[in-house]
CSV table of N, CA and C in Angstrom, one decimal:
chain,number,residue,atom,x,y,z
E,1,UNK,N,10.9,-2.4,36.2
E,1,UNK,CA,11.7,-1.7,35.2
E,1,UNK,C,13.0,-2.4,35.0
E,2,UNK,N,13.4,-3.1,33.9
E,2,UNK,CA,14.5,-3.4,33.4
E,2,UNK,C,15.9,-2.4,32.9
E,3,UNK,N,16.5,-2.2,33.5
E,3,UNK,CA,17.8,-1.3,33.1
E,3,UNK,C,19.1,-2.5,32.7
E,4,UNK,N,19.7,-1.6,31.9
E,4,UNK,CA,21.3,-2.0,31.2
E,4,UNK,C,22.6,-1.3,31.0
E,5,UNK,N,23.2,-1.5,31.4
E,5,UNK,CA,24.5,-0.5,31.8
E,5,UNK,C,25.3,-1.2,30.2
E,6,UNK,N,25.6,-0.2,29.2
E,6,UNK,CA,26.7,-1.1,28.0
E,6,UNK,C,28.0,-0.8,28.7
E,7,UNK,N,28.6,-1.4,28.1
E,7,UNK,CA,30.2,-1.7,28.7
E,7,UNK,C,30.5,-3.2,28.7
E,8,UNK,N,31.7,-3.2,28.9
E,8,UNK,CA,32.5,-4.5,28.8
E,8,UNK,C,32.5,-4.9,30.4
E,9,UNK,N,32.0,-6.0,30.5
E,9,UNK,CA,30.6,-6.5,30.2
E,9,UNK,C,29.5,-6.0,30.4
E,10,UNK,N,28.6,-6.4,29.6
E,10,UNK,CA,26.7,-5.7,29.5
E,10,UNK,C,26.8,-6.5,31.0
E,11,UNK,N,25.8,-5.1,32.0
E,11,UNK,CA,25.2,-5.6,33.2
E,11,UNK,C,23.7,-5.1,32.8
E,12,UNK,N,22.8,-6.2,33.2
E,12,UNK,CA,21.7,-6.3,33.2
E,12,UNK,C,21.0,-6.6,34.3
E,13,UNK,N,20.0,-5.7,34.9
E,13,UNK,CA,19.5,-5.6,36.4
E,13,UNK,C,18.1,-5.4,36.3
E,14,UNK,N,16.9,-5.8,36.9
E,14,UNK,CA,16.0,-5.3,37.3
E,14,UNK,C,14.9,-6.5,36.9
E,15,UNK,N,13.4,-5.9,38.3
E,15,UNK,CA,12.3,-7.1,37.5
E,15,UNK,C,12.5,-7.6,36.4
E,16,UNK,N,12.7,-9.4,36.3
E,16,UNK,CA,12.2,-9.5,35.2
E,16,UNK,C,13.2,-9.5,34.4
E,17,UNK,N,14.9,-9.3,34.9
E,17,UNK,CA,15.4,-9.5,33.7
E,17,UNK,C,16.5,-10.4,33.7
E,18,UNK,N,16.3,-11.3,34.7
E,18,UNK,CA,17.1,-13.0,34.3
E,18,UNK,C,16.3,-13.8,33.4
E,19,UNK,N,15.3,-13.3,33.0
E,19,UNK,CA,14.1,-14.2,32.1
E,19,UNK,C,15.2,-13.7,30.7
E,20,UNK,N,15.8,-12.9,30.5
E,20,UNK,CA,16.8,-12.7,29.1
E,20,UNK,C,17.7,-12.7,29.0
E,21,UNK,N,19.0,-13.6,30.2
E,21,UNK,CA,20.0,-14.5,30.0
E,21,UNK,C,20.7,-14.8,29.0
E,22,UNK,N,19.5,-16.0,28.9
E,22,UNK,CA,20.2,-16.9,27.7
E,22,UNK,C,19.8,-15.9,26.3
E,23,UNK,N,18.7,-15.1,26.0
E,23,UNK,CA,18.7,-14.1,24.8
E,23,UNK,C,19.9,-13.2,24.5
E,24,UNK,N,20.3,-12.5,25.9
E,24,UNK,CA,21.3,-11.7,25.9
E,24,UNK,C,22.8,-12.6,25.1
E,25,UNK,N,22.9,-13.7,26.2
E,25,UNK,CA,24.1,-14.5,26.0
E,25,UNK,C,24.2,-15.0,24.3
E,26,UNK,N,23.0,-15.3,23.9
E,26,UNK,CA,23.0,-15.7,22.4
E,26,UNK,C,23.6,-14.4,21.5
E,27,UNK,N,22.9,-13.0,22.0
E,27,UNK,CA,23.3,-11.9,21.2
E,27,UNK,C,25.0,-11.4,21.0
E,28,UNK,N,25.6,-11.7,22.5
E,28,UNK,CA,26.9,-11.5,22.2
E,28,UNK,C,27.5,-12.7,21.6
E,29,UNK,N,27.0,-13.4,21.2
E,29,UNK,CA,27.8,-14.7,20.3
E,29,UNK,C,28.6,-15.8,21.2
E,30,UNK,N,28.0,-16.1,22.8
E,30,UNK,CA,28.0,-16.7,23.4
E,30,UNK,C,27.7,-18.7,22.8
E,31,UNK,N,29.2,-19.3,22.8
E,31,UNK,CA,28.0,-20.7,22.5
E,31,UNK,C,28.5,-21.8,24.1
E,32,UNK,N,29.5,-20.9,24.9
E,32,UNK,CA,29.5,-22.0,26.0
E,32,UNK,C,30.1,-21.4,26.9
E,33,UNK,N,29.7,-21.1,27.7
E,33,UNK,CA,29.3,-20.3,29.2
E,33,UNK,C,29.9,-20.8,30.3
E,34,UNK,N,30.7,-20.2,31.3
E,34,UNK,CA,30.5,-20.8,32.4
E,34,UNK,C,29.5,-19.9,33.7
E,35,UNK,N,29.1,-20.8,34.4
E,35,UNK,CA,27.8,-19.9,35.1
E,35,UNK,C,28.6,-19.9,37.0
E,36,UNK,N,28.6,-19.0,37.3
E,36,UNK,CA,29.3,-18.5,38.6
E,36,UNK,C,28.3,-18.2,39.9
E,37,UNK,N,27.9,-19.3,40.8
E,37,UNK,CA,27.0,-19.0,42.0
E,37,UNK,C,27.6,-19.7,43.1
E,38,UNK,N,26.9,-18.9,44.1
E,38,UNK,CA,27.0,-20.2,45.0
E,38,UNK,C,25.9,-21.1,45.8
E,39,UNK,N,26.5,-21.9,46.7
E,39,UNK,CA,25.8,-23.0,47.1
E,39,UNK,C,24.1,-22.5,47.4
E,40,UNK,N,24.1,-21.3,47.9
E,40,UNK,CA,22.8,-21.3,48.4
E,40,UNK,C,21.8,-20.6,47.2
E,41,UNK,N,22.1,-20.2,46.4
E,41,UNK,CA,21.6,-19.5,44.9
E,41,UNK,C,21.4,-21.0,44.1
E,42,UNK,N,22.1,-22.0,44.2
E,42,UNK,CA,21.7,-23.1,43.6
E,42,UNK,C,20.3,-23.7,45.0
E,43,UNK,N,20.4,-23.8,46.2
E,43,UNK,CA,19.4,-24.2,46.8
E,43,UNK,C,18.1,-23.5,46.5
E,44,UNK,N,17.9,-22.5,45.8
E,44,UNK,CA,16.7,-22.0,45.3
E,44,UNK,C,15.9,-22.2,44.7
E,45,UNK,N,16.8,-22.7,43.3
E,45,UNK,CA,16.4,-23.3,42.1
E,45,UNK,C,16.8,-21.9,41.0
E,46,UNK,N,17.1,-20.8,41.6
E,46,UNK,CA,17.4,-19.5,40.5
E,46,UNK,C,18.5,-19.6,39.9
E,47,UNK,N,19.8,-20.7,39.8
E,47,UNK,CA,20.8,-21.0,39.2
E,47,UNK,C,20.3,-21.7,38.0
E,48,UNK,N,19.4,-23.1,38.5
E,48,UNK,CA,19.0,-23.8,37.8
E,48,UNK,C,17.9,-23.2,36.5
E,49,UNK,N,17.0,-22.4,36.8
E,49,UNK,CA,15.9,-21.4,36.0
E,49,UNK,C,17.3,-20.9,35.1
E,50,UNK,N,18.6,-20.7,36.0
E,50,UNK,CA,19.2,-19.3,34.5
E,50,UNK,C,19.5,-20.4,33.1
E,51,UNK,N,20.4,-21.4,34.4
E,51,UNK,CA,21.2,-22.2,33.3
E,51,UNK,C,19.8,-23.1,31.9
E,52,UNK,N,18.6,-23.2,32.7
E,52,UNK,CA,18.0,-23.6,31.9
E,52,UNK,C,17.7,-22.5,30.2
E,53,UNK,N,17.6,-21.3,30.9
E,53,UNK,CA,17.6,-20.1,29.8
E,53,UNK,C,18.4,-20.3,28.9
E,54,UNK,N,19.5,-20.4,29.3
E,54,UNK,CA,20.9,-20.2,28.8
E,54,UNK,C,20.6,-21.5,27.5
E,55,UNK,N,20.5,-23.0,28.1
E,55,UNK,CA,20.6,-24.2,27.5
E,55,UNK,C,19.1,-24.0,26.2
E,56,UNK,N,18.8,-23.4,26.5
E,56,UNK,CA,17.1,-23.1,25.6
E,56,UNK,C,17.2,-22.0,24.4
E,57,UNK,N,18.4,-21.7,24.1
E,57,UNK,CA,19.6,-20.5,23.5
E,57,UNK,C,20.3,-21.3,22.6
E,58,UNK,N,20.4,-22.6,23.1
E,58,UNK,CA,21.5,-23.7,22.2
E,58,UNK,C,22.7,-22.9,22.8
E,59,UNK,N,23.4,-22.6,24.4
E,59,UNK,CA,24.6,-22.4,24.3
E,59,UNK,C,24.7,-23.2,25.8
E,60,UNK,N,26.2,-24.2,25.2
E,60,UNK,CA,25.8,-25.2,26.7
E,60,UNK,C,26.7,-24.2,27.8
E,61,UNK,N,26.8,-25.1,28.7
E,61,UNK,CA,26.5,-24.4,30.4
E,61,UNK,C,27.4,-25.4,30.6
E,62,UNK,N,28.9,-24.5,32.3
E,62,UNK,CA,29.0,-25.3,32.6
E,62,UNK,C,29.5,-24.4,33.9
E,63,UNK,N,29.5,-25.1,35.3
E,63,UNK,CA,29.3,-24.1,36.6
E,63,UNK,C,30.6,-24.3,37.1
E,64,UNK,N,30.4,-23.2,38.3
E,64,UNK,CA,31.7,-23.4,39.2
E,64,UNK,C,31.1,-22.6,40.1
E,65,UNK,N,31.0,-23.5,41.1
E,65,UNK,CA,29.5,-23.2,42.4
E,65,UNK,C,30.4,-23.2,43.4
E,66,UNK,N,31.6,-23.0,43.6
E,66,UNK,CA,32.3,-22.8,44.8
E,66,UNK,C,33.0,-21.3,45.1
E,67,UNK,N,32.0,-20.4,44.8
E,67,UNK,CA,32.5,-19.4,45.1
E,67,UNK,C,31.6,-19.0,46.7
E,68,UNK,N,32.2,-17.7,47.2
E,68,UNK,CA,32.1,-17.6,48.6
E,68,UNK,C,31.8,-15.9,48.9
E,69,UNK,N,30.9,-15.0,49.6
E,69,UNK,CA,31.7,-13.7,49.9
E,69,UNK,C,32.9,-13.6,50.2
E,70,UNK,N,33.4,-12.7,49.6
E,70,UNK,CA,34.6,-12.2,50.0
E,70,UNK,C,36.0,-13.6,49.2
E,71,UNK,N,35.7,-13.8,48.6
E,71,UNK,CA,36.2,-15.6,48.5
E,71,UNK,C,38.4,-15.2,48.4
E,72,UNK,N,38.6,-16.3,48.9
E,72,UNK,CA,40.4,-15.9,49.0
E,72,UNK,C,40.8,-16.0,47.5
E,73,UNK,N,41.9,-15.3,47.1
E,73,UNK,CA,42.2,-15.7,46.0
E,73,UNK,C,42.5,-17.1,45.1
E,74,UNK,N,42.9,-17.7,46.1
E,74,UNK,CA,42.9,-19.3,45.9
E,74,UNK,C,41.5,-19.4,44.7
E,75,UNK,N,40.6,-19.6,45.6
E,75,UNK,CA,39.2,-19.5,44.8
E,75,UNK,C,38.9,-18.6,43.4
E,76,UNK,N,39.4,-18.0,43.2
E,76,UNK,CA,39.2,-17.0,42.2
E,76,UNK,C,40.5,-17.9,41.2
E,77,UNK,N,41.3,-18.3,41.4
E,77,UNK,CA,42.0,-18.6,40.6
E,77,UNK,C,41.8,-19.9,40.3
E,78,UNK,N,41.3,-20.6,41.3
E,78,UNK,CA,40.7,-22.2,40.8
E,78,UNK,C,40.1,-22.0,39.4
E,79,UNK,N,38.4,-20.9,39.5
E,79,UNK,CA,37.6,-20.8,38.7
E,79,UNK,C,37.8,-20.3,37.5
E,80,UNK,N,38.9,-19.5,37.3
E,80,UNK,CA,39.6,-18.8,36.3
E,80,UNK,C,40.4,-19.8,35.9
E,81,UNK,N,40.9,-20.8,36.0
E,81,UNK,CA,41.6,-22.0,35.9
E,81,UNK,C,40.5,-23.2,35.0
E,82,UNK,N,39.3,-22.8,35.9
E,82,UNK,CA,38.5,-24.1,35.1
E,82,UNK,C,38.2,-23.6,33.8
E,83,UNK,N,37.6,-22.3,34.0
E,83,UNK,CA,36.8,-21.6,32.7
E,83,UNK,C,38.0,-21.6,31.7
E,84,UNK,N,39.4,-21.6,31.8
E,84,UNK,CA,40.1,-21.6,30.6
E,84,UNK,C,40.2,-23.0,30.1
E,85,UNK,N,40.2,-23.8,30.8
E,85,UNK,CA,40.2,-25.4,30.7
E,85,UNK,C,39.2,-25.7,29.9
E,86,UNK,N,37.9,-25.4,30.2
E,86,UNK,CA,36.9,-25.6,29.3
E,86,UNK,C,36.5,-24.4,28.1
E,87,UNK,N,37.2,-23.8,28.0
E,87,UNK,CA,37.3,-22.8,27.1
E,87,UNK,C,35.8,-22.5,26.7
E,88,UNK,N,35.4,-21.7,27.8
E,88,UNK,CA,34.2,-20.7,27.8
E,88,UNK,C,34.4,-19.7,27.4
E,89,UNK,N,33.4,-19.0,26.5
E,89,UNK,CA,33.5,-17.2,25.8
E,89,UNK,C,32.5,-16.9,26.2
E,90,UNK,N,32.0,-16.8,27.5
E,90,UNK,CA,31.4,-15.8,28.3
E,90,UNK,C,31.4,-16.9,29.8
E,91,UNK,N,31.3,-15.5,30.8
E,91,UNK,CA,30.8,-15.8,32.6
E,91,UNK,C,29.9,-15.3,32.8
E,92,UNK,N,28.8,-16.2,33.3
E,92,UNK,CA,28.1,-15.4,34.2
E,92,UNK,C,27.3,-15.8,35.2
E,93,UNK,N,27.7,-14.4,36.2
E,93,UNK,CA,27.2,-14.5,37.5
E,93,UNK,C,25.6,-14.7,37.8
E,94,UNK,N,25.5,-15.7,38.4
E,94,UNK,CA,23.8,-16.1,38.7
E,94,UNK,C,24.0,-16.0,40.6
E,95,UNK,N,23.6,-14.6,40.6
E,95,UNK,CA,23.6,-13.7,42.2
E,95,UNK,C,22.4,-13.3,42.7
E,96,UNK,N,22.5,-12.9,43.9
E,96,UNK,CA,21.3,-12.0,44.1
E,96,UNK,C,21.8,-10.7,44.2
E,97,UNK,N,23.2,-10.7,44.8
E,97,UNK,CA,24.0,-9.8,45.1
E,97,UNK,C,25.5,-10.0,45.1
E,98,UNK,N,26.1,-10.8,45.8
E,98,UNK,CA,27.5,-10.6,45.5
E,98,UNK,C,28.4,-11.3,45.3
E,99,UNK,N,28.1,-11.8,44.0
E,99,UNK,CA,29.5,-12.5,43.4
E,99,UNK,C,29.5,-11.9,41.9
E,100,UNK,N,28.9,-10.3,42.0
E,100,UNK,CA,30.0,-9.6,40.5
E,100,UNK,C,31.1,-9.2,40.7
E,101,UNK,N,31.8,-9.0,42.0
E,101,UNK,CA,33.2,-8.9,41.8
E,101,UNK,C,33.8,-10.3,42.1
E,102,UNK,N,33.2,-11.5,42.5
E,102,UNK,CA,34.3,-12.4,42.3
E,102,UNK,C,34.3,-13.2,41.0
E,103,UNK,N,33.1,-13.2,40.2
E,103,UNK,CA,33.0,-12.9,38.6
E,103,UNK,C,34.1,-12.0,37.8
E,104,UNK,N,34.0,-11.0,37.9
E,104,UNK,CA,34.9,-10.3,37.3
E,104,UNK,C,36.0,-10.7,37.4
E,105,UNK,N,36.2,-11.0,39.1
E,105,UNK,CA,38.1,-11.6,39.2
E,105,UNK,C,38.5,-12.7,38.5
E,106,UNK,N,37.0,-13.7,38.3
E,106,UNK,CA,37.7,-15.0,37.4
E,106,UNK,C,37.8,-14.6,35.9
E,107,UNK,N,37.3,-14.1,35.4
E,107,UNK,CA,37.5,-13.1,33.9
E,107,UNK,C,38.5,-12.6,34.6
């Protein structure tokens, strides 16, 4: 079962529903993303599968893979630092679990 919480920002959770990513991202008028994981979410290949969604959308992709649990502010401010640099209009967290609050903090 797929669920959706509306609000600023749409959270999207359940079986089955990183496969609508890049659909979602296209709907809010998304054309260039930055995508928020870390090292071990990229060793899976489940970073790679989103960004691919995302790129299959026509909206390009660009990462900041050094986030951490619990990550120091330092970190949160780097990433919030890049995403303005590259002037991204959307973040998103590619987790299993916990980097929507250090997502949120770089937004």
């Amino acid at each position: 079962m797929i669920h959706e919480i509306q609000g600023t920002p749409p959270i999207l959770f359940g079986v089955g529903s990183s496969e609508q990513t890049g659909k979602k991202a296209k709907e809010l008028g998304c054309k260039k993303v930055l995508c928020v994981f870390g090292k071990n979410v990229k060793k899976t290949g489940f970073a790679d599968r989103i960004m691919d969604l995302i790129k299959e959308e026509g909206i390009a992709v660009v990462t900041y893979n050094e986030v951490v649990p619990d990550p120091p502010d330092d970190m949160i401010e780097k990433g919030a630092a890049f995403a303005r640099s590259e002037k991204v209009d959307g973040i998103i967290a590619v987790s299993y679990t916990h980097l929507t609050l250090p997502t949120k903090r770089i937004v």
